[in-house]
């Protein structure tokens, strides 16, 4: 029998299932903390799964239900809906200690049996990644001044993604289920890590005990084992059965490592461009992209921020908007809406509708400024410059719009909004060419105006 004949007689390979499902994405259009958690929670009920594709515990997503606030870092924000599956895709970097703590917190909050799947190929944030993150930041500040530090969350994100790219020094979630392999890997990795830490901080004690690190990681792996799986096939199987997926962006477009304000960015592709690589689901499934924006801008950490307000107006926004980090508690820098940056983010993500958040925070300003262009070397442009060096020196060109005096937290329809607030919504729709699908007027689920 020749080989060709043998191949012919064996059963034909199963044809790959034709994808018939649908997928949508929620993505931050600014520098993070736009209110993605609230939007995901609002939408998740009509999807079968909510899927994280990037970032790690640097994300802090708040969901407020009947006055009760929940902060999520690694668990997708859809988990407060029964029957919605949470999936943490391969593109996420997972601190297992933080994840186990978070799972226990969510279960204690009464979510019942949490349905959460974790990619076996997601990379692990090990304790030494967090030490390295902090040591690198301290070294940057000490050597080049505080402004040169990135202002990271110190959650080990950068070093974990760096190890992923380096490959030989990386640990993946699946490795936490293989004791011998993990011990072997750590024996090879730790001397190199110790050398790096010593070089960064010669005076700090370096305590990387291989056995303790392995025992801790394996104990966490055991706890997470029932949830660790091949999420790529899981997602494709769901799509093939007609299921629907909602992708949850962490961090935000202007923090995207390729398209943000480099080097003051995070280490992943936070825009929707990160979805295919971070989940194994091709972009062709995506039919709806909801871009989440604040009515103004905030940024936490270092880096250029053309419309930043360093005066009383910035303080007013910070206090009214409770602009303090969900993950680190740091005060957020506040400023006017930057339409140049916003239009860039809308373009990059192929945004199909906008969720306009925290509009209530702007109540009480006599006038609201919106940046419509950047002046660079005397010339005005409406194009964004994703380069920290250039962006640090642009001068914003402002259009001034009338403010609105009354509080709007109880508005539930566009008709309940004062005329100037409604004009602001329409101004954003016109400037971006995208309908505003959600207007949020307070942190609670109920404080929402739906429909364009
Ligand atoms: P995320 O990282 O994009 O999920 O956003 P965060 O949860 O870090 O930060 C957004 C903050 O604004 C949270 O404290 C939310 O509870 C709150 N928030 C969301 N929408 C609104 C809104 O419309 N008005 C007000 N005042 N607060 C809001
Ligand atoms: P969510 O999902 C706001 C910022 C950090 C820092 C930079 C790099 O809640 O919107 P990293 O720890 O990632 O290496 O820090 O990115 N940053 C965020 N800022 N919201 C976030 O997430 C952020 N995730 C990272 O402050 O400037
Ligand atoms: Mg946040």
Short mmCIF file of C-alpha atoms and ligand atoms in Angstrom, two decimals:
data_model
loop_
_atom_site.label_atom_id
_atom_site.label_comp_id
_atom_site.label_asym_id
_atom_site.label_seq_id
_atom_site.Cartn_x
_atom_site.Cartn_y
_atom_site.Cartn_z
CA UNK A 1 0.00 0.00 0.00
CA UNK A 2 1.50 3.32 -0.96
CA UNK A 3 1.35 6.19 1.47
CA UNK A 4 -1.12 8.19 -0.65
CA UNK A 5 -3.57 5.31 -0.65
CA UNK A 6 -3.20 4.86 3.12
CA UNK A 7 -3.96 8.52 3.69
CA UNK A 8 -7.05 8.21 1.48
CA UNK A 9 -8.42 5.25 3.48
CA UNK A 10 -8.04 6.89 6.91
CA UNK A 11 -11.05 8.89 8.17
CA UNK A 12 -11.13 12.41 6.74
CA UNK A 13 -9.96 15.09 9.16
CA UNK A 14 -12.79 16.95 10.86
CA UNK A 15 -13.41 20.24 9.10
CA UNK A 16 -12.87 23.18 11.45
CA UNK A 17 -16.17 24.42 12.80
CA UNK A 18 -17.43 27.45 10.92
CA UNK A 19 -17.51 30.45 13.27
CA UNK A 20 -21.05 31.70 13.60
CA UNK A 21 -20.85 33.56 16.88
CA UNK A 22 -20.55 37.25 17.51
CA UNK A 23 -18.06 39.30 19.46
CA UNK A 24 -17.87 42.83 20.83
CA UNK A 25 -15.17 44.73 22.66
CA UNK A 26 -15.08 47.40 25.34
CA UNK A 27 -11.91 49.45 25.24
CA UNK A 28 -10.60 52.55 27.03
CA UNK A 29 -9.97 55.51 24.70
CA UNK A 30 -7.77 57.58 27.01
CA UNK A 31 -5.15 56.80 29.69
CA UNK A 32 -7.23 54.33 31.68
CA UNK A 33 -9.90 54.43 34.39
CA UNK A 34 -12.53 55.64 31.93
CA UNK A 35 -15.21 53.50 33.60
CA UNK A 36 -14.72 50.29 31.60
CA UNK A 37 -15.76 48.19 34.62
CA UNK A 38 -19.15 49.89 34.78
CA UNK A 39 -19.73 49.55 31.02
CA UNK A 40 -18.76 45.86 31.01
CA UNK A 41 -21.13 45.23 33.90
CA UNK A 42 -23.93 47.03 32.04
CA UNK A 43 -23.44 45.00 28.86
CA UNK A 44 -22.27 41.61 30.12
CA UNK A 45 -25.76 40.20 30.72
CA UNK A 46 -26.35 39.82 26.99
CA UNK A 47 -23.11 37.91 26.32
CA UNK A 48 -22.08 34.34 27.11
CA UNK A 49 -18.55 35.23 28.20
CA UNK A 50 -16.47 38.26 29.15
CA UNK A 51 -12.84 37.85 28.11
CA UNK A 52 -9.71 39.65 29.31
CA UNK A 53 -6.97 39.75 26.67
CA UNK A 54 -4.21 42.02 28.03
CA UNK A 55 -2.59 43.52 31.08
CA UNK A 56 -2.71 42.07 34.55
CA UNK A 57 -3.39 43.24 38.08
CA UNK A 58 -2.34 46.77 37.03
CA UNK A 59 -5.98 47.14 35.95
CA UNK A 60 -8.52 48.30 38.49
CA UNK A 61 -12.10 48.09 37.28
CA UNK A 62 -14.90 49.30 39.56
CA UNK A 63 -18.44 47.99 39.45
CA UNK A 64 -21.04 49.64 41.70
CA UNK A 65 -24.28 47.75 42.25
CA UNK A 66 -26.94 49.20 44.56
CA UNK A 67 -24.34 51.35 46.28
CA UNK A 68 -21.88 48.50 46.84
CA UNK A 69 -18.48 48.98 45.21
CA UNK A 70 -16.45 46.05 43.85
CA UNK A 71 -12.89 46.49 42.52
CA UNK A 72 -11.66 43.90 40.03
CA UNK A 73 -8.07 43.53 38.82
CA UNK A 74 -7.78 40.22 36.99
CA UNK A 75 -11.28 38.77 37.05
CA UNK A 76 -13.41 40.03 34.14
CA UNK A 77 -15.99 42.62 35.20
CA UNK A 78 -18.94 40.55 33.93
CA UNK A 79 -18.89 38.12 36.84
CA UNK A 80 -21.73 39.80 38.71
CA UNK A 81 -24.14 38.36 36.14
CA UNK A 82 -25.17 34.74 36.69
CA UNK A 83 -24.49 32.47 33.67
CA UNK A 84 -21.81 34.78 32.23
CA UNK A 85 -18.49 32.99 31.97
CA UNK A 86 -15.27 34.84 32.78
CA UNK A 87 -12.22 34.03 30.66
CA UNK A 88 -8.64 35.22 31.21
CA UNK A 89 -6.90 34.85 27.87
CA UNK A 90 -3.31 33.98 27.03
CA UNK A 91 -2.33 37.65 26.58
CA UNK A 92 -2.86 38.46 30.26
CA UNK A 93 -0.03 38.27 32.80
CA UNK A 94 -1.35 36.69 35.98
CA UNK A 95 -0.16 37.18 39.53
CA UNK A 96 -1.61 33.93 40.96
CA UNK A 97 -1.50 35.17 44.52
CA UNK A 98 -3.48 38.26 43.61
CA UNK A 99 -5.91 36.17 41.52
CA UNK A 100 -6.60 33.65 44.29
CA UNK A 101 -7.23 36.51 46.74
CA UNK A 102 -9.55 38.17 44.24
CA UNK A 103 -11.49 34.96 43.59
CA UNK A 104 -12.00 34.51 47.33
CA UNK A 105 -13.19 38.13 47.63
CA UNK A 106 -15.65 37.83 44.75
CA UNK A 107 -17.05 34.55 46.06
CA UNK A 108 -17.39 36.11 49.53
CA UNK A 109 -19.30 39.01 47.91
CA UNK A 110 -21.99 36.49 46.98
CA UNK A 111 -21.30 35.73 43.32
CA UNK A 112 -22.12 32.06 43.87
CA UNK A 113 -20.11 29.53 41.90
CA UNK A 114 -17.71 31.71 39.96
CA UNK A 115 -17.40 30.41 36.40
CA UNK A 116 -13.86 31.43 35.45
CA UNK A 117 -11.48 29.88 32.93
CA UNK A 118 -7.78 30.76 32.86
CA UNK A 119 -5.47 30.23 29.90
CA UNK A 120 -2.73 27.68 30.50
CA UNK A 121 -0.56 29.88 28.25
CA UNK A 122 -1.00 33.13 30.17
CA UNK A 123 2.31 34.16 31.70
CA UNK A 124 2.85 34.21 35.44
CA UNK A 125 3.85 37.31 37.38
CA UNK A 126 6.28 35.89 39.92
CA UNK A 127 7.28 37.68 43.16
CA UNK A 128 10.64 38.62 41.62
CA UNK A 129 8.85 40.47 38.81
CA UNK A 130 7.26 42.80 41.36
CA UNK A 131 10.64 43.36 43.05
CA UNK A 132 12.23 44.09 39.68
CA UNK A 133 9.43 46.49 38.68
CA UNK A 134 9.92 48.51 41.89
CA UNK A 135 13.73 48.37 41.65
CA UNK A 136 13.73 49.57 38.02
CA UNK A 137 11.45 52.48 38.87
CA UNK A 138 13.61 53.47 41.86
CA UNK A 139 16.79 53.23 39.78
CA UNK A 140 15.30 55.39 36.99
CA UNK A 141 14.22 58.05 39.49
CA UNK A 142 17.57 57.98 41.31
CA UNK A 143 19.69 58.14 38.16
CA UNK A 144 17.64 60.47 35.94
CA UNK A 145 15.19 62.28 38.28
CA UNK A 146 11.63 61.42 39.33
CA UNK A 147 10.11 62.50 35.98
CA UNK A 148 11.94 59.74 34.13
CA UNK A 149 10.26 56.96 36.15
CA UNK A 150 7.24 55.55 34.33
CA UNK A 151 5.14 55.60 37.48
CA UNK A 152 4.13 51.97 37.13
CA UNK A 153 1.68 50.23 39.41
CA UNK A 154 4.58 48.04 40.65
CA UNK A 155 2.52 44.96 39.90
CA UNK A 156 5.40 43.34 37.98
CA UNK A 157 3.74 43.85 34.59
CA UNK A 158 6.74 45.07 32.58
CA UNK A 159 9.22 42.44 33.84
CA UNK A 160 6.68 39.62 33.27
CA UNK A 161 6.05 40.67 29.65
CA UNK A 162 9.81 41.12 29.19
CA UNK A 163 10.35 37.51 30.28
CA UNK A 164 7.64 36.40 27.86
CA UNK A 165 9.63 38.01 25.04
CA UNK A 166 12.89 36.59 26.40
CA UNK A 167 11.22 33.13 26.50
CA UNK A 168 13.83 31.10 28.39
CA UNK A 169 13.10 32.95 31.66
CA UNK A 170 9.30 32.75 31.48
CA UNK A 171 6.79 30.78 33.54
CA UNK A 172 3.29 30.09 32.21
CA UNK A 173 0.13 29.16 34.12
CA UNK A 174 0.30 25.60 32.81
CA UNK A 175 3.75 25.26 34.42
CA UNK A 176 2.14 25.71 37.86
CA UNK A 177 0.59 22.26 37.37
CA UNK A 178 3.92 20.52 36.64
CA UNK A 179 6.06 20.47 39.81
CA UNK A 180 9.21 18.93 38.34
CA UNK A 181 9.23 21.24 35.33
CA UNK A 182 8.58 24.33 37.46
CA UNK A 183 11.38 23.46 39.91
CA UNK A 184 13.74 22.88 37.01
CA UNK A 185 12.80 26.20 35.40
CA UNK A 186 13.20 28.15 38.64
CA UNK A 187 16.62 26.62 39.24
CA UNK A 188 17.70 28.06 35.90
CA UNK A 189 15.89 31.40 36.22
CA UNK A 190 16.67 32.49 39.77
CA UNK A 191 20.44 33.08 39.55
CA UNK A 192 19.86 35.44 36.62
CA UNK A 193 17.06 37.23 38.47
CA UNK A 194 19.18 37.62 41.59
CA UNK A 195 21.97 39.18 39.51
CA UNK A 196 19.55 41.67 37.93
CA UNK A 197 18.09 42.66 41.31
CA UNK A 198 21.54 43.08 42.84
CA UNK A 199 22.64 45.28 39.94
CA UNK A 200 19.53 47.46 40.24
CA UNK A 201 19.63 47.80 44.01
CA UNK A 202 23.07 46.82 45.35
CA UNK A 203 22.14 47.63 48.97
CA UNK A 204 18.82 45.77 49.13
CA UNK A 205 18.85 42.17 50.39
CA UNK A 206 17.93 39.68 47.66
CA UNK A 207 16.06 36.70 49.05
CA UNK A 208 15.02 34.38 46.22
CA UNK A 209 14.67 31.00 47.83
CA UNK A 210 14.00 28.50 45.04
CA UNK A 211 12.19 25.96 47.18
CA UNK A 212 9.92 28.53 48.83
CA UNK A 213 9.07 30.16 45.48
CA UNK A 214 8.30 26.78 43.93
CA UNK A 215 6.20 25.59 46.89
CA UNK A 216 4.18 28.83 46.94
CA UNK A 217 3.61 28.80 43.17
CA UNK A 218 2.59 25.13 43.17
CA UNK A 219 0.18 25.67 46.06
CA UNK A 220 -1.48 28.51 44.11
CA UNK A 221 -1.46 26.36 40.97
CA UNK A 222 -3.29 23.60 42.83
CA UNK A 223 -5.99 26.06 43.90
CA UNK A 224 -6.41 27.37 40.36
CA UNK A 225 -6.00 23.99 38.61
CA UNK A 226 -9.71 23.32 37.90
CA UNK A 227 -9.89 26.62 36.04
CA UNK A 228 -6.66 26.38 34.00
CA UNK A 229 -7.37 25.25 30.46
CA UNK A 230 -6.81 25.89 26.74
CA UNK A 231 -8.93 29.03 26.43
CA UNK A 232 -8.31 29.38 22.69
CA UNK A 233 -10.28 26.21 21.92
CA UNK A 234 -12.78 27.08 24.63
CA UNK A 235 -13.53 30.45 22.94
CA UNK A 236 -13.68 28.98 19.44
CA UNK A 237 -15.98 26.19 20.65
CA UNK A 238 -18.28 28.82 22.15
CA UNK A 239 -18.29 30.81 18.91
CA UNK A 240 -18.95 27.67 16.86
CA UNK A 241 -22.00 26.94 19.00
CA UNK A 242 -23.32 30.45 18.31
CA UNK A 243 -22.11 31.91 21.59
CA UNK A 244 -21.23 35.56 22.05
CA UNK A 245 -18.09 37.07 23.52
CA UNK A 246 -17.43 40.45 25.09
CA UNK A 247 -13.74 41.37 25.20
CA UNK A 248 -12.72 43.55 28.13
CA UNK A 249 -9.79 45.86 27.49
CA UNK A 250 -7.55 46.58 30.46
CA UNK A 251 -5.51 49.79 30.73
CA UNK A 252 -6.26 51.89 27.64
CA UNK A 253 -5.39 52.92 24.11
CA UNK A 254 -2.97 55.73 25.00
CA UNK A 255 -1.10 53.24 27.25
CA UNK A 256 -0.76 50.70 24.41
CA UNK A 257 2.90 49.66 24.10
CA UNK A 258 2.90 50.17 20.32
CA UNK A 259 0.40 52.97 19.84
CA UNK A 260 0.43 54.92 23.11
CA UNK A 261 2.59 57.67 24.56
CA UNK A 262 5.75 55.54 24.59
CA UNK A 263 7.70 55.04 26.81
CA UNK A 264 5.08 56.17 29.35
CA UNK A 265 2.83 53.24 28.57
CA UNK A 266 2.18 49.77 29.88
CA UNK A 267 3.71 46.66 28.30
CA UNK A 268 0.78 45.19 26.37
CA UNK A 269 -1.44 46.01 23.41
CA UNK A 270 -4.40 47.47 25.27
CA UNK A 271 -6.32 48.61 22.19
CA UNK A 272 -8.53 46.11 20.33
CA UNK A 273 -5.44 45.31 18.26
CA UNK A 274 -4.38 43.15 21.23
CA UNK A 275 -7.45 40.91 21.09
CA UNK A 276 -6.39 38.40 18.41
CA UNK A 277 -2.94 37.81 19.89
CA UNK A 278 -4.21 37.87 23.46
CA UNK A 279 -7.02 35.35 22.98
CA UNK A 280 -6.48 33.45 19.71
CA UNK A 281 -9.76 34.84 18.32
CA UNK A 282 -9.23 36.64 15.00
CA UNK A 283 -10.34 40.24 14.62
CA UNK A 284 -12.83 39.26 11.91
CA UNK A 285 -15.25 38.18 14.68
CA UNK A 286 -15.46 41.68 16.06
CA UNK A 287 -18.60 43.46 14.89
CA UNK A 288 -19.01 46.03 17.66
CA UNK A 289 -16.40 48.14 19.47
CA UNK A 290 -17.58 50.28 22.38
CA UNK A 291 -15.01 52.96 23.17
CA UNK A 292 -15.18 54.20 26.76
CA UNK A 293 -14.22 57.80 27.50
CA UNK A 294 -14.46 60.25 30.34
CA UNK A 295 -16.06 63.65 29.74
CA UNK A 296 -12.57 64.97 30.59
CA UNK A 297 -9.13 63.30 30.81
CA UNK A 298 -7.15 61.71 33.61
CA UNK A 299 -3.79 60.05 33.78
CA UNK A 300 -2.03 58.27 36.63
CA UNK A 301 1.73 57.87 36.59
CA UNK A 302 4.26 59.79 34.50
CA UNK A 303 4.22 60.97 30.90
CA UNK A 304 2.92 63.81 28.76
CA UNK A 305 -0.63 65.08 29.25
CA UNK A 306 -1.23 68.14 27.01
CA UNK A 307 -4.55 69.22 28.59
CA UNK A 308 -3.54 68.66 32.23
CA UNK A 309 -4.96 71.22 34.68
CA UNK A 310 -2.56 72.05 37.48
CA UNK A 311 -4.93 74.57 39.08
CA UNK A 312 -8.16 74.65 41.09
CA UNK A 313 -10.12 73.32 38.09
CA UNK A 314 -8.02 70.14 38.09
CA UNK A 315 -8.53 69.77 41.84
CA UNK A 316 -12.26 70.25 41.41
CA UNK A 317 -12.44 67.45 38.84
CA UNK A 318 -10.32 65.17 41.07
CA UNK A 319 -12.56 65.66 44.11
CA UNK A 320 -15.90 65.51 42.27
CA UNK A 321 -14.82 62.47 40.24
CA UNK A 322 -13.09 60.73 43.19
CA UNK A 323 -10.09 60.49 40.90
CA UNK A 324 -7.84 58.30 43.02
CA UNK A 325 -6.43 55.03 41.62
CA UNK A 326 -8.50 51.85 42.02
CA UNK A 327 -5.29 49.80 42.15
CA UNK A 328 -2.74 52.06 43.86
CA UNK A 329 -4.83 54.82 45.48
CA UNK A 330 -2.62 57.45 43.80
CA UNK A 331 -4.27 60.81 42.98
CA UNK A 332 -4.97 60.92 39.25
CA UNK A 333 -3.82 63.88 37.16
CA UNK A 334 -6.88 65.63 35.70
CA UNK A 335 -7.46 67.83 32.63
CA UNK A 336 -9.82 68.83 29.85
CA UNK A 337 -11.02 66.50 27.12
CA UNK A 338 -8.41 66.03 24.39
CA UNK A 339 -10.22 65.52 21.08
CA UNK A 340 -7.00 65.06 19.14
CA UNK A 341 -6.11 62.05 21.26
CA UNK A 342 -9.73 60.85 21.32
CA UNK A 343 -10.12 60.85 17.52
CA UNK A 344 -6.84 58.95 17.24
CA UNK A 345 -8.12 56.31 19.69
CA UNK A 346 -11.45 56.04 17.86
CA UNK A 347 -9.56 55.49 14.59
CA UNK A 348 -7.15 52.95 16.02
CA UNK A 349 -9.88 50.81 17.58
CA UNK A 350 -12.48 51.10 14.82
CA UNK A 351 -14.91 52.30 17.48
CA UNK A 352 -18.58 51.80 16.52
CA UNK A 353 -20.14 53.55 19.54
CA UNK A 354 -19.02 55.55 22.56
CA UNK A 355 -19.79 55.24 26.27
CA UNK A 356 -19.39 58.76 27.68
CA UNK A 357 -18.65 58.47 31.39
CA UNK A 358 -18.53 60.79 34.40
CA UNK A 359 -20.44 63.61 32.67
CA UNK A 360 -21.86 64.49 36.11
CA UNK A 361 -18.38 65.53 37.29
CA UNK A 362 -18.37 68.56 34.97
CA UNK A 363 -21.52 70.09 36.51
CA UNK A 364 -20.81 73.50 37.99
CA UNK A 365 -18.12 74.68 35.56
CA UNK A 366 -19.04 78.01 33.89
CA UNK A 367 -17.27 76.88 30.77
CA UNK A 368 -15.83 73.59 29.59
CA UNK A 369 -12.72 73.57 27.41
CA UNK A 370 -12.03 70.96 24.76
CA UNK A 371 -8.71 70.58 22.98
CA UNK A 372 -9.29 70.48 19.22
CA UNK A 373 -5.70 70.80 17.97
CA UNK A 374 -2.04 70.84 18.99
CA UNK A 375 0.27 73.71 18.24
CA UNK A 376 3.73 72.34 17.45
CA UNK A 377 6.50 74.76 16.45
CA UNK A 378 3.92 77.42 15.56
CA UNK A 379 1.82 75.11 13.35
CA UNK A 380 -1.54 73.62 14.36
CA UNK A 381 -2.30 69.98 13.72
CA UNK A 382 -5.29 67.76 14.51
CA UNK A 383 -3.13 64.62 14.36
CA UNK A 384 -2.03 62.84 17.54
CA UNK A 385 1.66 62.25 18.15
CA UNK A 386 2.21 58.96 20.01
CA UNK A 387 5.67 59.97 21.14
CA UNK A 388 6.29 61.26 24.65
CA UNK A 389 9.14 63.56 23.66
CA UNK A 390 7.10 65.48 21.07
CA UNK A 391 3.84 65.36 23.02
CA UNK A 392 5.49 66.91 26.08
CA UNK A 393 5.97 70.13 24.11
CA UNK A 394 2.70 70.55 22.22
CA UNK A 395 0.40 73.42 23.17
CA UNK A 396 -3.29 72.57 23.20
CA UNK A 397 -5.67 74.71 21.15
CA UNK A 398 -8.98 74.98 22.98
CA UNK A 399 -12.58 75.46 21.98
CA UNK A 400 -14.68 76.85 24.85
CA UNK A 401 -18.17 75.48 25.43
CA UNK A 402 -20.79 76.68 27.92
CA UNK A 403 -20.93 74.66 31.13
CA UNK A 404 -24.01 73.41 32.98
CA UNK A 405 -24.86 74.36 36.53
CA UNK A 406 -27.26 71.70 37.80
CA UNK A 407 -26.37 68.22 39.12
CA UNK A 408 -27.35 65.51 36.63
CA UNK A 409 -26.87 62.32 38.72
CA UNK A 410 -30.59 61.51 38.62
CA UNK A 411 -31.00 61.92 34.83
CA UNK A 412 -32.18 58.68 33.20
CA UNK A 413 -32.93 59.96 29.67
CA UNK A 414 -31.29 62.49 27.39
CA UNK A 415 -34.35 64.70 27.87
CA UNK A 416 -33.47 64.98 31.59
CA UNK A 417 -30.13 66.62 30.80
CA UNK A 418 -29.66 70.41 30.77
CA UNK A 419 -29.30 71.78 27.24
CA UNK A 420 -25.58 72.54 27.63
CA UNK A 421 -24.86 68.97 28.78
CA UNK A 422 -26.78 67.57 25.83
CA UNK A 423 -24.88 69.94 23.51
CA UNK A 424 -21.63 68.56 24.93
CA UNK A 425 -22.71 65.00 24.10
CA UNK A 426 -23.65 66.06 20.56
CA UNK A 427 -20.37 67.95 20.18
CA UNK A 428 -18.46 64.73 20.94
CA UNK A 429 -20.60 62.73 18.52
CA UNK A 430 -19.92 65.26 15.79
CA UNK A 431 -16.20 65.51 16.49
CA UNK A 432 -15.69 61.74 16.46
CA UNK A 433 -18.32 60.75 13.89
CA UNK A 434 -19.46 58.01 16.29
CA UNK A 435 -22.78 57.80 18.20
CA UNK A 436 -22.72 58.02 21.98
CA UNK A 437 -24.58 54.85 23.06
CA UNK A 438 -24.25 55.30 26.81
CA UNK A 439 -24.09 58.46 28.91
CA UNK A 440 -23.08 57.78 32.49
CA UNK A 441 -24.05 60.28 35.19
CA UNK A 442 -22.80 58.48 38.32
CA UNK A 443 -20.96 55.34 39.40
CA UNK A 444 -24.03 53.17 40.04
CA UNK A 445 -25.45 50.78 37.46
CA UNK A 446 -28.70 52.74 37.61
CA UNK A 447 -27.09 56.13 36.85
CA UNK A 448 -27.05 55.50 33.13
CA UNK A 449 -28.70 56.93 30.03
CA UNK A 450 -28.86 54.32 27.28
CA UNK A 451 -29.53 54.83 23.58
CA UNK A 452 -28.16 57.34 21.11
P1 LIG B 1 -11.88 51.44 34.72
O1 LIG B 1 -10.48 51.12 35.11
O2 LIG B 1 -11.98 51.98 33.34
O3 LIG B 1 -12.85 50.32 34.97
O4 LIG B 1 -12.31 52.64 35.69
P2 LIG B 1 -12.08 52.73 37.27
O5 LIG B 1 -13.07 51.84 37.93
O6 LIG B 1 -10.65 52.56 37.62
O7 LIG B 1 -12.39 54.25 37.53
C1 LIG B 1 -13.62 54.82 37.20
C2 LIG B 1 -14.23 55.42 38.47
O8 LIG B 1 -15.33 56.23 38.14
C3 LIG B 1 -14.77 54.36 39.42
O9 LIG B 1 -14.63 54.82 40.73
C4 LIG B 1 -16.24 54.30 39.04
O10 LIG B 1 -17.06 53.81 40.09
C5 LIG B 1 -16.52 55.73 38.74
N1 LIG B 1 -17.56 56.01 37.74
C6 LIG B 1 -17.89 55.30 36.63
N2 LIG B 1 -18.82 55.97 35.92
C7 LIG B 1 -19.07 57.11 36.60
C8 LIG B 1 -19.90 58.24 36.35
O11 LIG B 1 -20.60 58.35 35.36
N3 LIG B 1 -19.87 59.25 37.28
C9 LIG B 1 -19.10 59.20 38.39
N4 LIG B 1 -19.13 60.23 39.23
N5 LIG B 1 -18.29 58.16 38.65
C10 LIG B 1 -18.27 57.13 37.75
P1 LIG B 2 -7.31 50.35 34.10
O1 LIG B 2 -7.60 49.03 33.45
C1 LIG B 2 -4.66 53.80 34.64
C2 LIG B 2 -0.39 53.12 33.92
C3 LIG B 2 0.43 53.25 35.19
C4 LIG B 2 1.75 53.71 34.60
C5 LIG B 2 1.83 52.93 33.29
C6 LIG B 2 2.66 51.67 33.38
O2 LIG B 2 -7.77 50.42 35.51
O3 LIG B 2 -7.79 51.49 33.26
P2 LIG B 2 2.36 49.32 34.56
O4 LIG B 2 2.15 48.97 36.01
O5 LIG B 2 1.27 48.82 33.67
O6 LIG B 2 3.72 48.95 34.07
O7 LIG B 2 2.31 50.93 34.53
O8 LIG B 2 0.50 52.60 32.95
N1 LIG B 2 -1.53 52.19 34.02
C7 LIG B 2 -2.79 52.55 34.24
N2 LIG B 2 -3.32 53.76 34.46
N3 LIG B 2 -5.47 52.72 34.57
C8 LIG B 2 -4.95 51.50 34.33
O9 LIG B 2 -5.69 50.39 34.17
C9 LIG B 2 -3.54 51.37 34.18
N4 LIG B 2 -2.72 50.32 33.94
C10 LIG B 2 -1.49 50.84 33.83
O10 LIG B 2 -0.11 54.19 36.08
O11 LIG B 2 1.66 55.09 34.28
MG1 LIG B 3 -9.08 51.55 36.59
#
